[in-house]
């Protein structure tokens, strides 16, 4: 007897939606903030002032104390002219690496740009890009911030999450002393504690020598050696300079202890 039963209708599945960072089965906030702090160049997407066509270009990047992306742009560039007409933009942060480029984490941050003359912005950007001192004061160059409206993180295959501005950026309330004391602390560490900086980066899995501190914030340290970067988080956030000193001493001691071979019993 013939089987004339109609097979059940298969429900058509749409594209998978990324989870909010708070629900992701991995540390989406930590990874996103790591990308913000460690990537020195990325793709800037703007809206063409003439016809609204998406326009992507390569720019150098740094971050403010709270993680706000920073750029140094020439007003002669097409992307700057676009931003003067429409400040909406997005930035792609990607570390890259060997093998399939899609297997490596990347972060897209959308938001609105604004010009800034804030001295701290200039200082933090040039600490991250010292060669930019050659042209940063040219009259056609200016510093820009991107105030995030949202983040989209792809941590590799099957690892995606969306982030709010509050998840991307640090809340600096109560940590104003760390922001104010940053430059003095950076200069002191670079001048007197190069050995400790090497220990910090080695503990974070970054080999090599010549590391210099370019910035710090309530969550961690930003370091460079040539074109290499390292982000070293503290064991716990700090809110004042006294806590920062204690954490840095403890981190150095822990790194030295881990580097010292255990004597045989």
PDB file of N, CA, C and O in Angstrom, residues 5-56:
ATOM      1  N   UNK A   5       1.268   9.793   2.927  1.00  0.00           N
ATOM      2  CA  UNK A   5       1.329  10.802   3.989  1.00  0.00           C
ATOM      3  C   UNK A   5       2.219  11.962   3.555  1.00  0.00           C
ATOM      4  O   UNK A   5       3.267  11.768   2.941  1.00  0.00           O
ATOM      5  N   UNK A   6       1.798  13.128   3.852  1.00  0.00           N
ATOM      6  CA  UNK A   6       2.575  14.315   3.492  1.00  0.00           C
ATOM      7  C   UNK A   6       3.670  14.549   4.524  1.00  0.00           C
ATOM      8  O   UNK A   6       3.396  14.576   5.727  1.00  0.00           O
ATOM      9  N   UNK A   7       4.924  14.649   4.093  1.00  0.00           N
ATOM     10  CA  UNK A   7       6.009  14.871   5.068  1.00  0.00           C
ATOM     11  C   UNK A   7       5.823  16.199   5.774  1.00  0.00           C
ATOM     12  O   UNK A   7       5.252  17.147   5.216  1.00  0.00           O
ATOM     13  N   UNK A   8       6.200  16.255   7.001  1.00  0.00           N
ATOM     14  CA  UNK A   8       6.052  17.514   7.733  1.00  0.00           C
ATOM     15  C   UNK A   8       6.835  18.643   7.079  1.00  0.00           C
ATOM     16  O   UNK A   8       7.900  18.431   6.513  1.00  0.00           O
ATOM     17  N   UNK A   9       6.269  19.787   7.128  1.00  0.00           N
ATOM     18  CA  UNK A   9       6.929  20.956   6.552  1.00  0.00           C
ATOM     19  C   UNK A   9       8.142  21.328   7.403  1.00  0.00           C
ATOM     20  O   UNK A   9       8.045  21.453   8.614  1.00  0.00           O
ATOM     21  N   UNK A  10       9.277  21.476   6.754  1.00  0.00           N
ATOM     22  CA  UNK A  10      10.483  21.862   7.475  1.00  0.00           C
ATOM     23  C   UNK A  10      10.486  23.373   7.690  1.00  0.00           C
ATOM     24  O   UNK A  10      10.312  24.145   6.741  1.00  0.00           O
ATOM     25  N   UNK A  11      10.679  23.738   8.909  1.00  0.00           N
ATOM     26  CA  UNK A  11      10.699  25.163   9.236  1.00  0.00           C
ATOM     27  C   UNK A  11      12.007  25.778   8.750  1.00  0.00           C
ATOM     28  O   UNK A  11      13.091  25.258   9.002  1.00  0.00           O
ATOM     29  N   UNK A  12      11.892  26.835   8.024  1.00  0.00           N
ATOM     30  CA  UNK A  12      13.085  27.510   7.510  1.00  0.00           C
ATOM     31  C   UNK A  12      13.742  28.305   8.639  1.00  0.00           C
ATOM     32  O   UNK A  12      13.097  29.100   9.307  1.00  0.00           O
ATOM     33  N   UNK A  13      15.025  28.063   8.811  1.00  0.00           N
ATOM     34  CA  UNK A  13      15.757  28.734   9.886  1.00  0.00           C
ATOM     35  C   UNK A  13      16.477  29.964   9.354  1.00  0.00           C
ATOM     36  O   UNK A  13      17.112  29.930   8.303  1.00  0.00           O
ATOM     37  N   UNK A  14      16.382  31.051  10.081  1.00  0.00           N
ATOM     38  CA  UNK A  14      17.077  32.266   9.703  1.00  0.00           C
ATOM     39  C   UNK A  14      18.485  32.287  10.263  1.00  0.00           C
ATOM     40  O   UNK A  14      18.927  31.341  10.916  1.00  0.00           O
ATOM     41  N   UNK A  15      19.202  33.358  10.026  1.00  0.00           N
ATOM     42  CA  UNK A  15      20.569  33.461  10.531  1.00  0.00           C
ATOM     43  C   UNK A  15      20.587  33.519  12.052  1.00  0.00           C
ATOM     44  O   UNK A  15      19.672  34.048  12.688  1.00  0.00           O
ATOM     45  N   UNK A  16      21.625  32.948  12.625  1.00  0.00           N
ATOM     46  CA  UNK A  16      21.751  32.939  14.081  1.00  0.00           C
ATOM     47  C   UNK A  16      21.982  34.351  14.601  1.00  0.00           C
ATOM     48  O   UNK A  16      22.730  35.130  14.010  1.00  0.00           O
ATOM     49  N   UNK A  17      21.343  34.693  15.693  1.00  0.00           N
ATOM     50  CA  UNK A  17      21.508  36.001  16.306  1.00  0.00           C
ATOM     51  C   UNK A  17      22.575  35.930  17.393  1.00  0.00           C
ATOM     52  O   UNK A  17      22.562  35.002  18.214  1.00  0.00           O
ATOM     53  N   UNK A  18      23.521  36.875  17.413  1.00  0.00           N
ATOM     54  CA  UNK A  18      24.518  36.859  18.486  1.00  0.00           C
ATOM     55  C   UNK A  18      23.877  37.126  19.831  1.00  0.00           C
ATOM     56  O   UNK A  18      22.894  37.863  19.943  1.00  0.00           O
ATOM     57  N   UNK A  19      24.426  36.532  20.867  1.00  0.00           N
ATOM     58  CA  UNK A  19      23.914  36.714  22.222  1.00  0.00           C
ATOM     59  C   UNK A  19      24.397  38.034  22.805  1.00  0.00           C
ATOM     60  O   UNK A  19      25.474  38.529  22.450  1.00  0.00           O
ATOM     61  N   UNK A  20      23.642  38.631  23.716  1.00  0.00           N
ATOM     62  CA  UNK A  20      24.190  39.746  24.488  1.00  0.00           C
ATOM     63  C   UNK A  20      25.432  39.275  25.245  1.00  0.00           C
ATOM     64  O   UNK A  20      25.523  38.111  25.650  1.00  0.00           O
ATOM     65  N   UNK A  21      26.381  40.160  25.435  1.00  0.00           N
ATOM     66  CA  UNK A  21      27.640  39.786  26.071  1.00  0.00           C
ATOM     67  C   UNK A  21      27.419  39.151  27.438  1.00  0.00           C
ATOM     68  O   UNK A  21      28.136  38.220  27.829  1.00  0.00           O
ATOM     69  N   UNK A  22      26.406  39.630  28.167  1.00  0.00           N
ATOM     70  CA  UNK A  22      26.140  39.102  29.502  1.00  0.00           C
ATOM     71  C   UNK A  22      25.661  37.657  29.485  1.00  0.00           C
ATOM     72  O   UNK A  22      25.717  36.965  30.506  1.00  0.00           O
ATOM     73  N   UNK A  23      25.181  37.174  28.324  1.00  0.00           N
ATOM     74  CA  UNK A  23      24.679  35.808  28.217  1.00  0.00           C
ATOM     75  C   UNK A  23      25.623  34.896  27.438  1.00  0.00           C
ATOM     76  O   UNK A  23      25.357  33.706  27.302  1.00  0.00           O
ATOM     77  N   UNK A  24      26.711  35.433  26.912  1.00  0.00           N
ATOM     78  CA  UNK A  24      27.618  34.644  26.088  1.00  0.00           C
ATOM     79  C   UNK A  24      28.351  33.612  26.938  1.00  0.00           C
ATOM     80  O   UNK A  24      28.687  33.877  28.094  1.00  0.00           O
ATOM     81  N   UNK A  25      28.625  32.426  26.375  1.00  0.00           N
ATOM     82  CA  UNK A  25      29.314  31.377  27.131  1.00  0.00           C
ATOM     83  C   UNK A  25      30.825  31.552  27.164  1.00  0.00           C
ATOM     84  O   UNK A  25      31.563  30.589  27.336  1.00  0.00           O
ATOM     85  N   UNK A  26      31.306  32.766  26.973  1.00  0.00           N
ATOM     86  CA  UNK A  26      32.727  33.089  27.085  1.00  0.00           C
ATOM     87  C   UNK A  26      32.831  34.531  27.564  1.00  0.00           C
ATOM     88  O   UNK A  26      31.823  35.238  27.627  1.00  0.00           O
ATOM     89  N   UNK A  27      34.021  34.963  27.919  1.00  0.00           N
ATOM     90  CA  UNK A  27      34.193  36.311  28.467  1.00  0.00           C
ATOM     91  C   UNK A  27      34.196  37.331  27.336  1.00  0.00           C
ATOM     92  O   UNK A  27      35.252  37.821  26.907  1.00  0.00           O
ATOM     93  N   UNK A  28      33.004  37.652  26.849  1.00  0.00           N
ATOM     94  CA  UNK A  28      32.888  38.559  25.713  1.00  0.00           C
ATOM     95  C   UNK A  28      33.343  39.972  26.076  1.00  0.00           C
ATOM     96  O   UNK A  28      34.004  40.643  25.276  1.00  0.00           O
ATOM     97  N   UNK A  29      33.014  40.437  27.262  1.00  0.00           N
ATOM     98  CA  UNK A  29      33.400  41.790  27.659  1.00  0.00           C
ATOM     99  C   UNK A  29      34.919  41.885  27.792  1.00  0.00           C
ATOM    100  O   UNK A  29      35.540  42.834  27.301  1.00  0.00           O
ATOM    101  N   UNK A  30      35.527  40.900  28.430  1.00  0.00           N
ATOM    102  CA  UNK A  30      36.975  40.912  28.590  1.00  0.00           C
ATOM    103  C   UNK A  30      37.689  40.871  27.256  1.00  0.00           C
ATOM    104  O   UNK A  30      38.680  41.596  27.042  1.00  0.00           O
ATOM    105  N   UNK A  31      37.223  40.032  26.324  1.00  0.00           N
ATOM    106  CA  UNK A  31      37.855  39.926  25.014  1.00  0.00           C
ATOM    107  C   UNK A  31      37.680  41.212  24.219  1.00  0.00           C
ATOM    108  O   UNK A  31      38.617  41.690  23.563  1.00  0.00           O
ATOM    109  N   UNK A  32      36.490  41.790  24.268  1.00  0.00           N
ATOM    110  CA  UNK A  32      36.248  43.039  23.536  1.00  0.00           C
ATOM    111  C   UNK A  32      37.145  44.160  24.060  1.00  0.00           C
ATOM    112  O   UNK A  32      37.754  44.903  23.271  1.00  0.00           O
ATOM    113  N   UNK A  33      37.245  44.285  25.363  1.00  0.00           N
ATOM    114  CA  UNK A  33      38.093  45.334  25.931  1.00  0.00           C
ATOM    115  C   UNK A  33      39.565  45.076  25.621  1.00  0.00           C
ATOM    116  O   UNK A  33      40.351  46.020  25.422  1.00  0.00           O
ATOM    117  N   UNK A  34      39.963  43.805  25.557  1.00  0.00           N
ATOM    118  CA  UNK A  34      41.341  43.479  25.193  1.00  0.00           C
ATOM    119  C   UNK A  34      41.630  43.937  23.758  1.00  0.00           C
ATOM    120  O   UNK A  34      42.698  44.514  23.485  1.00  0.00           O
ATOM    121  N   UNK A  35      40.697  43.695  22.846  1.00  0.00           N
ATOM    122  CA  UNK A  35      40.892  44.124  21.467  1.00  0.00           C
ATOM    123  C   UNK A  35      40.964  45.639  21.370  1.00  0.00           C
ATOM    124  O   UNK A  35      41.803  46.193  20.643  1.00  0.00           O
ATOM    125  N   UNK A  36      40.095  46.331  22.080  1.00  0.00           N
ATOM    126  CA  UNK A  36      40.130  47.793  22.076  1.00  0.00           C
ATOM    127  C   UNK A  36      41.499  48.315  22.485  1.00  0.00           C
ATOM    128  O   UNK A  36      42.025  49.266  21.896  1.00  0.00           O
ATOM    129  N   UNK A  37      42.093  47.699  23.496  1.00  0.00           N
ATOM    130  CA  UNK A  37      43.343  48.203  24.064  1.00  0.00           C
ATOM    131  C   UNK A  37      44.590  47.761  23.301  1.00  0.00           C
ATOM    132  O   UNK A  37      45.633  48.403  23.412  1.00  0.00           O
ATOM    133  N   UNK A  38      44.509  46.669  22.564  1.00  0.00           N
ATOM    134  CA  UNK A  38      45.723  46.095  21.988  1.00  0.00           C
ATOM    135  C   UNK A  38      45.895  46.326  20.487  1.00  0.00           C
ATOM    136  O   UNK A  38      46.995  46.179  19.965  1.00  0.00           O
ATOM    137  N   UNK A  39      44.838  46.680  19.770  1.00  0.00           N
ATOM    138  CA  UNK A  39      44.922  46.862  18.321  1.00  0.00           C
ATOM    139  C   UNK A  39      45.297  48.306  18.003  1.00  0.00           C
ATOM    140  O   UNK A  39      44.643  49.237  18.467  1.00  0.00           O
ATOM    141  N   UNK A  40      46.358  48.498  17.192  1.00  0.00           N
ATOM    142  CA  UNK A  40      46.881  49.837  16.905  1.00  0.00           C
ATOM    143  C   UNK A  40      46.431  50.398  15.559  1.00  0.00           C
ATOM    144  O   UNK A  40      46.700  51.562  15.260  1.00  0.00           O
ATOM    145  N   UNK A  41      45.790  49.586  14.738  1.00  0.00           N
ATOM    146  CA  UNK A  41      45.262  50.089  13.469  1.00  0.00           C
ATOM    147  C   UNK A  41      44.034  49.266  13.103  1.00  0.00           C
ATOM    148  O   UNK A  41      43.914  48.103  13.502  1.00  0.00           O
ATOM    149  N   UNK A  42      43.124  49.887  12.357  1.00  0.00           N
ATOM    150  CA  UNK A  42      41.902  49.182  12.002  1.00  0.00           C
ATOM    151  C   UNK A  42      41.191  49.873  10.859  1.00  0.00           C
ATOM    152  O   UNK A  42      41.641  50.904  10.341  1.00  0.00           O
ATOM    153  N   UNK A  43      40.086  49.298  10.455  1.00  0.00           N
ATOM    154  CA  UNK A  43      39.289  49.843   9.354  1.00  0.00           C
ATOM    155  C   UNK A  43      38.260  50.821   9.907  1.00  0.00           C
ATOM    156  O   UNK A  43      37.510  50.494  10.826  1.00  0.00           O
ATOM    157  N   UNK A  44      38.245  52.017   9.341  1.00  0.00           N
ATOM    158  CA  UNK A  44      37.253  53.034   9.670  1.00  0.00           C
ATOM    159  C   UNK A  44      36.236  53.086   8.533  1.00  0.00           C
ATOM    160  O   UNK A  44      36.596  53.306   7.372  1.00  0.00           O
ATOM    161  N   UNK A  45      34.967  52.868   8.846  1.00  0.00           N
ATOM    162  CA  UNK A  45      33.901  52.947   7.845  1.00  0.00           C
ATOM    163  C   UNK A  45      33.105  54.227   8.072  1.00  0.00           C
ATOM    164  O   UNK A  45      32.607  54.472   9.174  1.00  0.00           O
ATOM    165  N   UNK A  46      33.015  55.033   7.023  1.00  0.00           N
ATOM    166  CA  UNK A  46      32.256  56.285   7.072  1.00  0.00           C
ATOM    167  C   UNK A  46      31.210  56.261   5.959  1.00  0.00           C
ATOM    168  O   UNK A  46      31.147  55.337   5.159  1.00  0.00           O
ATOM    169  N   UNK A  47      30.409  57.310   5.909  1.00  0.00           N
ATOM    170  CA  UNK A  47      29.357  57.429   4.904  1.00  0.00           C
ATOM    171  C   UNK A  47      29.768  58.501   3.912  1.00  0.00           C
ATOM    172  O   UNK A  47      29.976  59.659   4.298  1.00  0.00           O
ATOM    173  N   UNK A  48      29.923  58.109   2.647  1.00  0.00           N
ATOM    174  CA  UNK A  48      30.379  59.050   1.633  1.00  0.00           C
ATOM    175  C   UNK A  48      29.482  60.283   1.593  1.00  0.00           C
ATOM    176  O   UNK A  48      28.255  60.180   1.512  1.00  0.00           O
ATOM    177  N   UNK A  49      30.122  61.447   1.672  1.00  0.00           N
ATOM    178  CA  UNK A  49      29.366  62.694   1.752  1.00  0.00           C
ATOM    179  C   UNK A  49      28.597  62.994   0.477  1.00  0.00           C
ATOM    180  O   UNK A  49      27.607  63.744   0.505  1.00  0.00           O
ATOM    181  N   UNK A  50      29.023  62.405  -0.655  1.00  0.00           N
ATOM    182  CA  UNK A  50      28.380  62.722  -1.931  1.00  0.00           C
ATOM    183  C   UNK A  50      27.133  61.900  -2.178  1.00  0.00           C
ATOM    184  O   UNK A  50      26.078  62.439  -2.534  1.00  0.00           O
ATOM    185  N   UNK A  51      27.243  60.569  -1.997  1.00  0.00           N
ATOM    186  CA  UNK A  51      26.113  59.724  -2.377  1.00  0.00           C
ATOM    187  C   UNK A  51      25.721  58.691  -1.336  1.00  0.00           C
ATOM    188  O   UNK A  51      24.885  57.827  -1.596  1.00  0.00           O
ATOM    189  N   UNK A  52      26.313  58.748  -0.140  1.00  0.00           N
ATOM    190  CA  UNK A  52      25.923  57.834   0.926  1.00  0.00           C
ATOM    191  C   UNK A  52      26.509  56.451   0.822  1.00  0.00           C
ATOM    192  O   UNK A  52      26.113  55.557   1.582  1.00  0.00           O
ATOM    193  N   UNK A  53      27.449  56.238  -0.083  1.00  0.00           N
ATOM    194  CA  UNK A  53      28.078  54.933  -0.228  1.00  0.00           C
ATOM    195  C   UNK A  53      28.960  54.637   0.977  1.00  0.00           C
ATOM    196  O   UNK A  53      29.696  55.519   1.438  1.00  0.00           O
ATOM    197  N   UNK A  54      28.934  53.429   1.516  1.00  0.00           N
ATOM    198  CA  UNK A  54      29.867  53.081   2.596  1.00  0.00           C
ATOM    199  C   UNK A  54      31.307  53.205   2.101  1.00  0.00           C
ATOM    200  O   UNK A  54      31.636  52.765   0.994  1.00  0.00           O
ATOM    201  N   UNK A  55      32.159  53.814   2.922  1.00  0.00           N
ATOM    202  CA  UNK A  55      33.550  54.064   2.542  1.00  0.00           C
ATOM    203  C   UNK A  55      34.444  53.582   3.679  1.00  0.00           C
ATOM    204  O   UNK A  55      34.322  54.043   4.812  1.00  0.00           O
ATOM    205  N   UNK A  56      35.348  52.651   3.390  1.00  0.00           N
ATOM    206  CA  UNK A  56      36.238  52.084   4.413  1.00  0.00           C
ATOM    207  C   UNK A  56      37.676  52.489   4.140  1.00  0.00           C
ATOM    208  O   UNK A  56      38.116  52.522   2.984  1.00  0.00           O
TER     209      UNK A  56
END
